[in-house]
Short mmCIF file of C-alpha atoms and ligand atoms in Angstrom, two decimals:
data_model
loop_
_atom_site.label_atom_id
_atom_site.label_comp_id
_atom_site.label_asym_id
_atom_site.label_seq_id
_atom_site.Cartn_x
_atom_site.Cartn_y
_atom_site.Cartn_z
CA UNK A 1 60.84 114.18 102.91
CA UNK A 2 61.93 117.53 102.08
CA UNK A 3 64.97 119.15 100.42
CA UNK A 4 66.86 119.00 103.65
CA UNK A 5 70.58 119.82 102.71
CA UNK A 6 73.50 118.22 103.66
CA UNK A 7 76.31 119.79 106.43
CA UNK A 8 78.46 116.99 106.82
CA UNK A 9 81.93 117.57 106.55
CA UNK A 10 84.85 114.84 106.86
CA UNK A 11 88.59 116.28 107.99
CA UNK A 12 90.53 113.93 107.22
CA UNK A 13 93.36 114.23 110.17
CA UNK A 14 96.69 115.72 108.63
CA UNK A 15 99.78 114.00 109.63
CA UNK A 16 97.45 110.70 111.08
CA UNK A 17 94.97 108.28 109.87
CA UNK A 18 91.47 108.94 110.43
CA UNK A 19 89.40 111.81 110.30
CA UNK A 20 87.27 113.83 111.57
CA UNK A 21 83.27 113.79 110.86
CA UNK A 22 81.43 117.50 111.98
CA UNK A 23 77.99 117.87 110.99
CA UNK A 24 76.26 114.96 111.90
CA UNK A 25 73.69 113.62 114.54
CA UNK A 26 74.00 109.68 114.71
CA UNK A 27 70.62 109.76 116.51
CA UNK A 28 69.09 111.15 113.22
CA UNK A 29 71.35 110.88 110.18
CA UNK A 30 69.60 110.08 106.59
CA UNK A 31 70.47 107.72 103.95
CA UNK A 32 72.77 110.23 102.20
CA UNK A 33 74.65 111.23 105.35
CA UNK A 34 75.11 108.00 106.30
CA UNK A 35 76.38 107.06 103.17
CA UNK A 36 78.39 110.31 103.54
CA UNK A 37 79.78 108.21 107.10
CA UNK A 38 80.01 105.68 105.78
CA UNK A 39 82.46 106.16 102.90
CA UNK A 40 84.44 107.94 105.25
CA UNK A 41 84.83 104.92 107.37
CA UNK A 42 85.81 102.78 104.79
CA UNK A 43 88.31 105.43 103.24
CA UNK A 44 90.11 106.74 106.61
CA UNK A 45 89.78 103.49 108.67
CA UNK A 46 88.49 105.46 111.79
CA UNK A 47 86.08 108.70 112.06
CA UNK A 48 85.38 110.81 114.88
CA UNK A 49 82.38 112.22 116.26
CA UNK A 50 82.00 114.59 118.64
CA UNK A 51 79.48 116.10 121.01
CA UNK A 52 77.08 113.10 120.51
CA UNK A 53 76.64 112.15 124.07
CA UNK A 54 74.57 108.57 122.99
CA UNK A 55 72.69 106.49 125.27
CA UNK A 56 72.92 103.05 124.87
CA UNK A 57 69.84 101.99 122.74
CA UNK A 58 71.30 105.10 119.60
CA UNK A 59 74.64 103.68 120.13
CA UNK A 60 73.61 100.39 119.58
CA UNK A 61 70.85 101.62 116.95
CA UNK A 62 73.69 103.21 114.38
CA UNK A 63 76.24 100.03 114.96
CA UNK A 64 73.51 97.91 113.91
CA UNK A 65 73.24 99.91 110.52
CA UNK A 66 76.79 98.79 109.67
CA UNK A 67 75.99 94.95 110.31
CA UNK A 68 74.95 92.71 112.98
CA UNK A 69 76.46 93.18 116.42
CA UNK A 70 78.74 90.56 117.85
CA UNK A 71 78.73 88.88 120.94
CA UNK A 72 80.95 90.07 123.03
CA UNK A 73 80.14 87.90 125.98
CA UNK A 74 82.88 85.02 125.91
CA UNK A 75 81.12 83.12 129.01
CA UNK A 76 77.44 82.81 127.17
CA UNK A 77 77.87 81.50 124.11
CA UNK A 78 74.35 80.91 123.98
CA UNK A 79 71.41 83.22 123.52
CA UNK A 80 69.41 84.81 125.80
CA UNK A 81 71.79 86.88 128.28
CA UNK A 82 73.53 88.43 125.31
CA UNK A 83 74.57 91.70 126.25
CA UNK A 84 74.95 94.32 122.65
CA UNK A 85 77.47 96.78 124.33
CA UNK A 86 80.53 96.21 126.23
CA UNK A 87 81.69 98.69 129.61
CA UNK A 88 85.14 99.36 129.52
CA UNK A 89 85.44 101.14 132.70
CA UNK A 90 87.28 100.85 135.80
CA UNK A 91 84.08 100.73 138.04
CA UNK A 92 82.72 98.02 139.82
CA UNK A 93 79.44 96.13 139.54
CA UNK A 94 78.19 97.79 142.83
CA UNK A 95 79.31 101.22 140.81
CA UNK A 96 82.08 102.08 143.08
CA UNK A 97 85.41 103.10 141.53
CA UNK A 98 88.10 101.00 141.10
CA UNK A 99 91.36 102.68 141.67
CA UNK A 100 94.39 100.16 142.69
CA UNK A 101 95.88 99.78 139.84
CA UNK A 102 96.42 96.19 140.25
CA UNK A 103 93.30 95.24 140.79
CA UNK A 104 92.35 92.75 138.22
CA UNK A 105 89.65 95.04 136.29
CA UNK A 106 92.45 97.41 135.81
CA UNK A 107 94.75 94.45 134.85
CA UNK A 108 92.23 93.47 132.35
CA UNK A 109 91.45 96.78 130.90
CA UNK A 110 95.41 97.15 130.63
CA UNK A 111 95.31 94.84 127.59
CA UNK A 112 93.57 96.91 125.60
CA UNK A 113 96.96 99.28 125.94
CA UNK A 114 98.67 96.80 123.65
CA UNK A 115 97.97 97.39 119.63
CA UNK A 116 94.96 94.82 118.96
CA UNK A 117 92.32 94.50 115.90
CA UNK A 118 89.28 93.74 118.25
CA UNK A 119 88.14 89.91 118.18
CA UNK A 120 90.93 88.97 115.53
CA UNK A 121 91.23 85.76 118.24
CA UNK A 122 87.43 84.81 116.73
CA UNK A 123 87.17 82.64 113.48
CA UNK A 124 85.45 85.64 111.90
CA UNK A 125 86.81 88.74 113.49
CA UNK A 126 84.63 92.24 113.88
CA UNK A 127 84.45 94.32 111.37
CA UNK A 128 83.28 97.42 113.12
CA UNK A 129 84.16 99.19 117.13
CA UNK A 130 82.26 102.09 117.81
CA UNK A 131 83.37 103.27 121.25
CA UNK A 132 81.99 106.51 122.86
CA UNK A 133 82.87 108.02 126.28
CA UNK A 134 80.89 108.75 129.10
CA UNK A 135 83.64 109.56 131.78
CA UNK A 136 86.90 110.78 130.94
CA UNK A 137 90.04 111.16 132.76
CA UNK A 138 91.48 114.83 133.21
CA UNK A 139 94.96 113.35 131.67
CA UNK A 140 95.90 110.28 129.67
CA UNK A 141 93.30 107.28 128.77
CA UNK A 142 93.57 108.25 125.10
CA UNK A 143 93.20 105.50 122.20
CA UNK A 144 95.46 105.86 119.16
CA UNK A 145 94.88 104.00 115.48
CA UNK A 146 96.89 102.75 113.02
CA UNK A 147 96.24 102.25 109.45
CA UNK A 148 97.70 98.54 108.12
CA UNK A 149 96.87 99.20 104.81
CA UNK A 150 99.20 102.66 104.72
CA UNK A 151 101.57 100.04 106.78
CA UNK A 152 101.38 97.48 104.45
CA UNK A 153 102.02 100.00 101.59
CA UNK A 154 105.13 100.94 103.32
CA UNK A 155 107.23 97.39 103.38
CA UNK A 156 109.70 96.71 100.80
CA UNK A 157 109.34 94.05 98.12
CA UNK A 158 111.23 91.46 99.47
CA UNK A 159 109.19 91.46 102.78
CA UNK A 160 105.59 91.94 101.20
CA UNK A 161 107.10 88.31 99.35
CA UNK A 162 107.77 87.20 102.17
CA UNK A 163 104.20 88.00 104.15
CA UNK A 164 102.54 86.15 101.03
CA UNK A 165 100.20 83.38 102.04
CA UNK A 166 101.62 83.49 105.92
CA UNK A 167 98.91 82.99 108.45
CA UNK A 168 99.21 83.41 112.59
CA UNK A 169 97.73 82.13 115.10
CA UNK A 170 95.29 84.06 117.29
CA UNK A 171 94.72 83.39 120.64
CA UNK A 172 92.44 85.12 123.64
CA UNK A 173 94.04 83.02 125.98
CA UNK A 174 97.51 84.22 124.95
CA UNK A 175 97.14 87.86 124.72
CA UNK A 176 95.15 87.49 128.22
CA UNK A 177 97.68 85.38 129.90
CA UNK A 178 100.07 87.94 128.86
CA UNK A 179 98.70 90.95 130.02
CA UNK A 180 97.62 89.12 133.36
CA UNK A 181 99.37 86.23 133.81
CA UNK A 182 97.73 85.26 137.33
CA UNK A 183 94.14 85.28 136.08
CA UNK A 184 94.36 82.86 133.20
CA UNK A 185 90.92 82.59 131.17
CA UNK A 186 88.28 80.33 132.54
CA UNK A 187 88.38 76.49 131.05
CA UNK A 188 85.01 76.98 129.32
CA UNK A 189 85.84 80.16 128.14
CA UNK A 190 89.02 78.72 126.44
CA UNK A 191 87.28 76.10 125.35
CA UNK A 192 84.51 78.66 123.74
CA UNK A 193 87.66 80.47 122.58
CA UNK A 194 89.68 77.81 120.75
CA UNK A 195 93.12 79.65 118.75
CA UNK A 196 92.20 80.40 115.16
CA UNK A 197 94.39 81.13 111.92
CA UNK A 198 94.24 84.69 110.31
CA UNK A 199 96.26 85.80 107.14
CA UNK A 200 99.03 87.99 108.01
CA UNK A 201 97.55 89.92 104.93
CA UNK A 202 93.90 90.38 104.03
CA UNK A 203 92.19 92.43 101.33
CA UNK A 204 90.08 95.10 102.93
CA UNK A 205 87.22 94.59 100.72
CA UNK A 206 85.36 97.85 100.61
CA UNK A 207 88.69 99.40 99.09
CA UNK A 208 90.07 96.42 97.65
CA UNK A 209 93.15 97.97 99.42
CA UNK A 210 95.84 94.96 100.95
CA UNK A 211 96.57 95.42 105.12
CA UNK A 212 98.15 93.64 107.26
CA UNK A 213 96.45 91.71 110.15
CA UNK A 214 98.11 91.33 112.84
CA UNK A 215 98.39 92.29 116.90
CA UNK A 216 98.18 91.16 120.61
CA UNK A 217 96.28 88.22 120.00
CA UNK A 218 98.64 87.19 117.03
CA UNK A 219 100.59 84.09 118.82
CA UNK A 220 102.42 82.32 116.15
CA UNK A 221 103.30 82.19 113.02
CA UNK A 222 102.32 79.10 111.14
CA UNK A 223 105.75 77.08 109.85
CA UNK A 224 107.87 79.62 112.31
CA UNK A 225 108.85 79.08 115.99
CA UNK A 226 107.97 81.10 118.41
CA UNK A 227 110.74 83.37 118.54
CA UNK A 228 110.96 83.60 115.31
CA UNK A 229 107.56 84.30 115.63
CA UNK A 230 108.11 86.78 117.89
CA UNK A 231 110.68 88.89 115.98
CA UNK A 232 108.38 89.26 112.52
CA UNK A 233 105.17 89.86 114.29
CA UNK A 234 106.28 92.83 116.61
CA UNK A 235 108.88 93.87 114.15
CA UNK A 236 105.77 94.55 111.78
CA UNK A 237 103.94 96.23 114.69
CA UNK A 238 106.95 98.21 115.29
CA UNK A 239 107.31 99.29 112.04
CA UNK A 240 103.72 100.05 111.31
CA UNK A 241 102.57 101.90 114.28
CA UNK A 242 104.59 105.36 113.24
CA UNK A 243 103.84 108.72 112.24
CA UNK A 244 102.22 109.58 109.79
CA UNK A 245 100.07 106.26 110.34
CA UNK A 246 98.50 106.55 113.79
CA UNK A 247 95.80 109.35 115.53
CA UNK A 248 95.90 109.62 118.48
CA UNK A 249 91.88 110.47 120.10
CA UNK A 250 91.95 112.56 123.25
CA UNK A 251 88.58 112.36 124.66
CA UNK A 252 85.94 114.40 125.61
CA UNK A 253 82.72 112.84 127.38
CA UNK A 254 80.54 112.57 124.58
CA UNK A 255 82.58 111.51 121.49
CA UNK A 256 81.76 108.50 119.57
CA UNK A 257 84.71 106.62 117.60
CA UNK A 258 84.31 103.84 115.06
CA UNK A 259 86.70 102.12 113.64
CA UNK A 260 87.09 99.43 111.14
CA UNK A 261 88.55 96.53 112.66
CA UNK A 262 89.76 95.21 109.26
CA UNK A 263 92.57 97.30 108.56
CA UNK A 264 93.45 98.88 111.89
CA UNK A 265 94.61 98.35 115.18
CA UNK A 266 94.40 100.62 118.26
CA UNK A 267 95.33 100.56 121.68
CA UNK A 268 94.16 102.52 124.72
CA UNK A 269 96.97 104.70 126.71
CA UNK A 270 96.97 104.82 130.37
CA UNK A 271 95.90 106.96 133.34
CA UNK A 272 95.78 107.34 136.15
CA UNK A 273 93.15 105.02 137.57
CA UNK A 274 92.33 106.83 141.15
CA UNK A 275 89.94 108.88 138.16
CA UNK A 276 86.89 107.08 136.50
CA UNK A 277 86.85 105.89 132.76
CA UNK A 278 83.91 104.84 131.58
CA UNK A 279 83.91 103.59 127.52
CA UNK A 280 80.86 102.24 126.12
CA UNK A 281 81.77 100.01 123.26
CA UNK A 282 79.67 98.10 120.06
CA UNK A 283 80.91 95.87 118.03
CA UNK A 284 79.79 95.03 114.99
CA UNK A 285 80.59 91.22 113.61
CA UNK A 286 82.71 90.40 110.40
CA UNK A 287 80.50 89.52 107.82
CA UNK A 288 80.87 86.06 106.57
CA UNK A 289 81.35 84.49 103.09
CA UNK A 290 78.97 83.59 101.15
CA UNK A 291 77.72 79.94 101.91
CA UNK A 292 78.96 80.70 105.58
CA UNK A 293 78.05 82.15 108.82
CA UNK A 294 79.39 84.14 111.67
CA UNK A 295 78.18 82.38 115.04
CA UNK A 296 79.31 85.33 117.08
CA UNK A 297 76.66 86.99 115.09
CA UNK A 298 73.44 88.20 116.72
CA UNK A 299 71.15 88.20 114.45
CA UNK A 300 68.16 88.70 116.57
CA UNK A 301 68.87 91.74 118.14
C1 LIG B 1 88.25 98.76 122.83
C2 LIG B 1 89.60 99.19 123.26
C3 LIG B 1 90.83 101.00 124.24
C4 LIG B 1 90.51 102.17 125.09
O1 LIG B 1 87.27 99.38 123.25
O2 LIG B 1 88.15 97.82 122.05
O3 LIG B 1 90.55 98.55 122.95
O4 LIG B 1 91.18 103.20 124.94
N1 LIG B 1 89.64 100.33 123.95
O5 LIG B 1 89.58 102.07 125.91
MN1 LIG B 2 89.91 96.97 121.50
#
């Protein structure tokens, strides 16, 4: 093709993680702009684009350039009625809006306000979120980030020791049950869903940088009680979602956000819910180790 030049240009977000990418059409981005993206992502955890306004199949066409997508369905395991993208919204099937804020959608979409690395509660958690907005509120709804690897650069000696070979339990049941108690999950879905072990520290591979992993799903600590539990895992949260480690996105209909699910967590921020908010997400799966495979995976699609 020809000698088109580049004008992508990455702002990394001063006093915050992330940055911001300006320049760029995900419908039509080349190799070298994508690799441009790309690095980005990997470098500042979570990139911003705005003005993209992407329908569904170019959303789901540049997630699928940073891996497979994951199934996101936890009801059909199987294949077949797979959906690839996920509406966070606070409308109704019949498209009517949802407004009491009680109502169990909005009880559901309420635990996404709590600091969560999406899918950790999955054997093989995502890698990638991209989540873009169709219908903002006038005031609130934003979604903030936190870098774990500036976190985990920020402990002390004596408590990066300690961290060293701990693993938690993560559990979809127990984050759900917490943020509405009277729905618990569905039998089968529990039983799709059983409680997995994550390191409290992983290696975020592209950077080879260390990160914490932790977040709403996180249960239990392995060899700790619960309250003991307790006290480490949100202490850690505490401590790690601070200035200068978290960016806060205030949306515009039209942005698209990805995020790397490896070394950040993020959590949405209320509003008020007599106003539509309609999120489109992807996910992208982890990728798994060699000699192993992701079964939340789709590979076919
Ligand atoms: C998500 C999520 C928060 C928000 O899409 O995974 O947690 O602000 N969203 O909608
Ligand atoms: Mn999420």
């Amino acid at each position: 093709m020809g000698d088109r030049s580049s004008n992508v240009i990455v702002r990394p977000h001063t006093g915050a993680c992330g940055a911001t990418v300006t320049g760029v059409d995900l419908v039509d981005l080349d190799e070298a702009d994508f690799a441009v993206v790309l690095e980005a992502w990997h470098v500042h955890g979570v990139v911003v684009f705005s003005g993209q306004h992407l329908d569904e199949a170019a959303q789901v066409a540049f997630s699928r350039r940073l891996g497979a997508l994951e199934n996101t369905n936890l009801r059909e395991r199987d294949h077949g009625a797979r959906p690839t993208t996920l509406t966070l919204a606070n409308i109704n099937r019949r498209g009517e809006l949802v407004s009491d804020p009680e109502h169990k959608l909005n009880q559901f979409l309420r635990g996404n306000q709590d600091w969560h690395s999406d899918s950790s509660f999955k054997r093989i958690s995502a890698k990638a979120s991209m989540l873009a907005a169709l219908q903002v509120p006038e005031l609130g709804g934003e979604t903030e980030f936190t870098d774990l690897r500036a976190a985990y650069d920020a402990l002390d000696e004596a408590t990066r020791v300690r961290l060293d070979g701990l693993v938690a339990v993560h559990s979809a049941a127990y984050s759900q049950n917490q943020a509405m108690p009277a729905v618990p999950l569905r039998s089968e879905e529990e039983q799709n869903l059983p409680p997995v072990t994550q390191p409290l520290v992983r290696v975020h591979e592209p950077t080879g940088r260390r990160s914490l992993f932790i977040g709403r799903h996180a249960r239990v600590v392995v060899g700790l009680d619960e309250a003991e539990s307790r006290v480490l895992l949100d202490g850690l949260l505490d401590a790690a979602c601070r200035p200068p480690r978290v960016y806060t996105h205030r949306w515009r209909a039209g942005d698209a956000v990805l995020w790397d699910n490896r070394c950040m967590v993020h959590r949405g921020r209320a509003w008020d819910t007599s106003q539509a908010r309609v999120m489109r997400r992807t996910t992208v799966a982890g990728d798994a180790p060699d000699g192993d495979t992701n079964e939340w995976a789709m590979t076919d699609r």
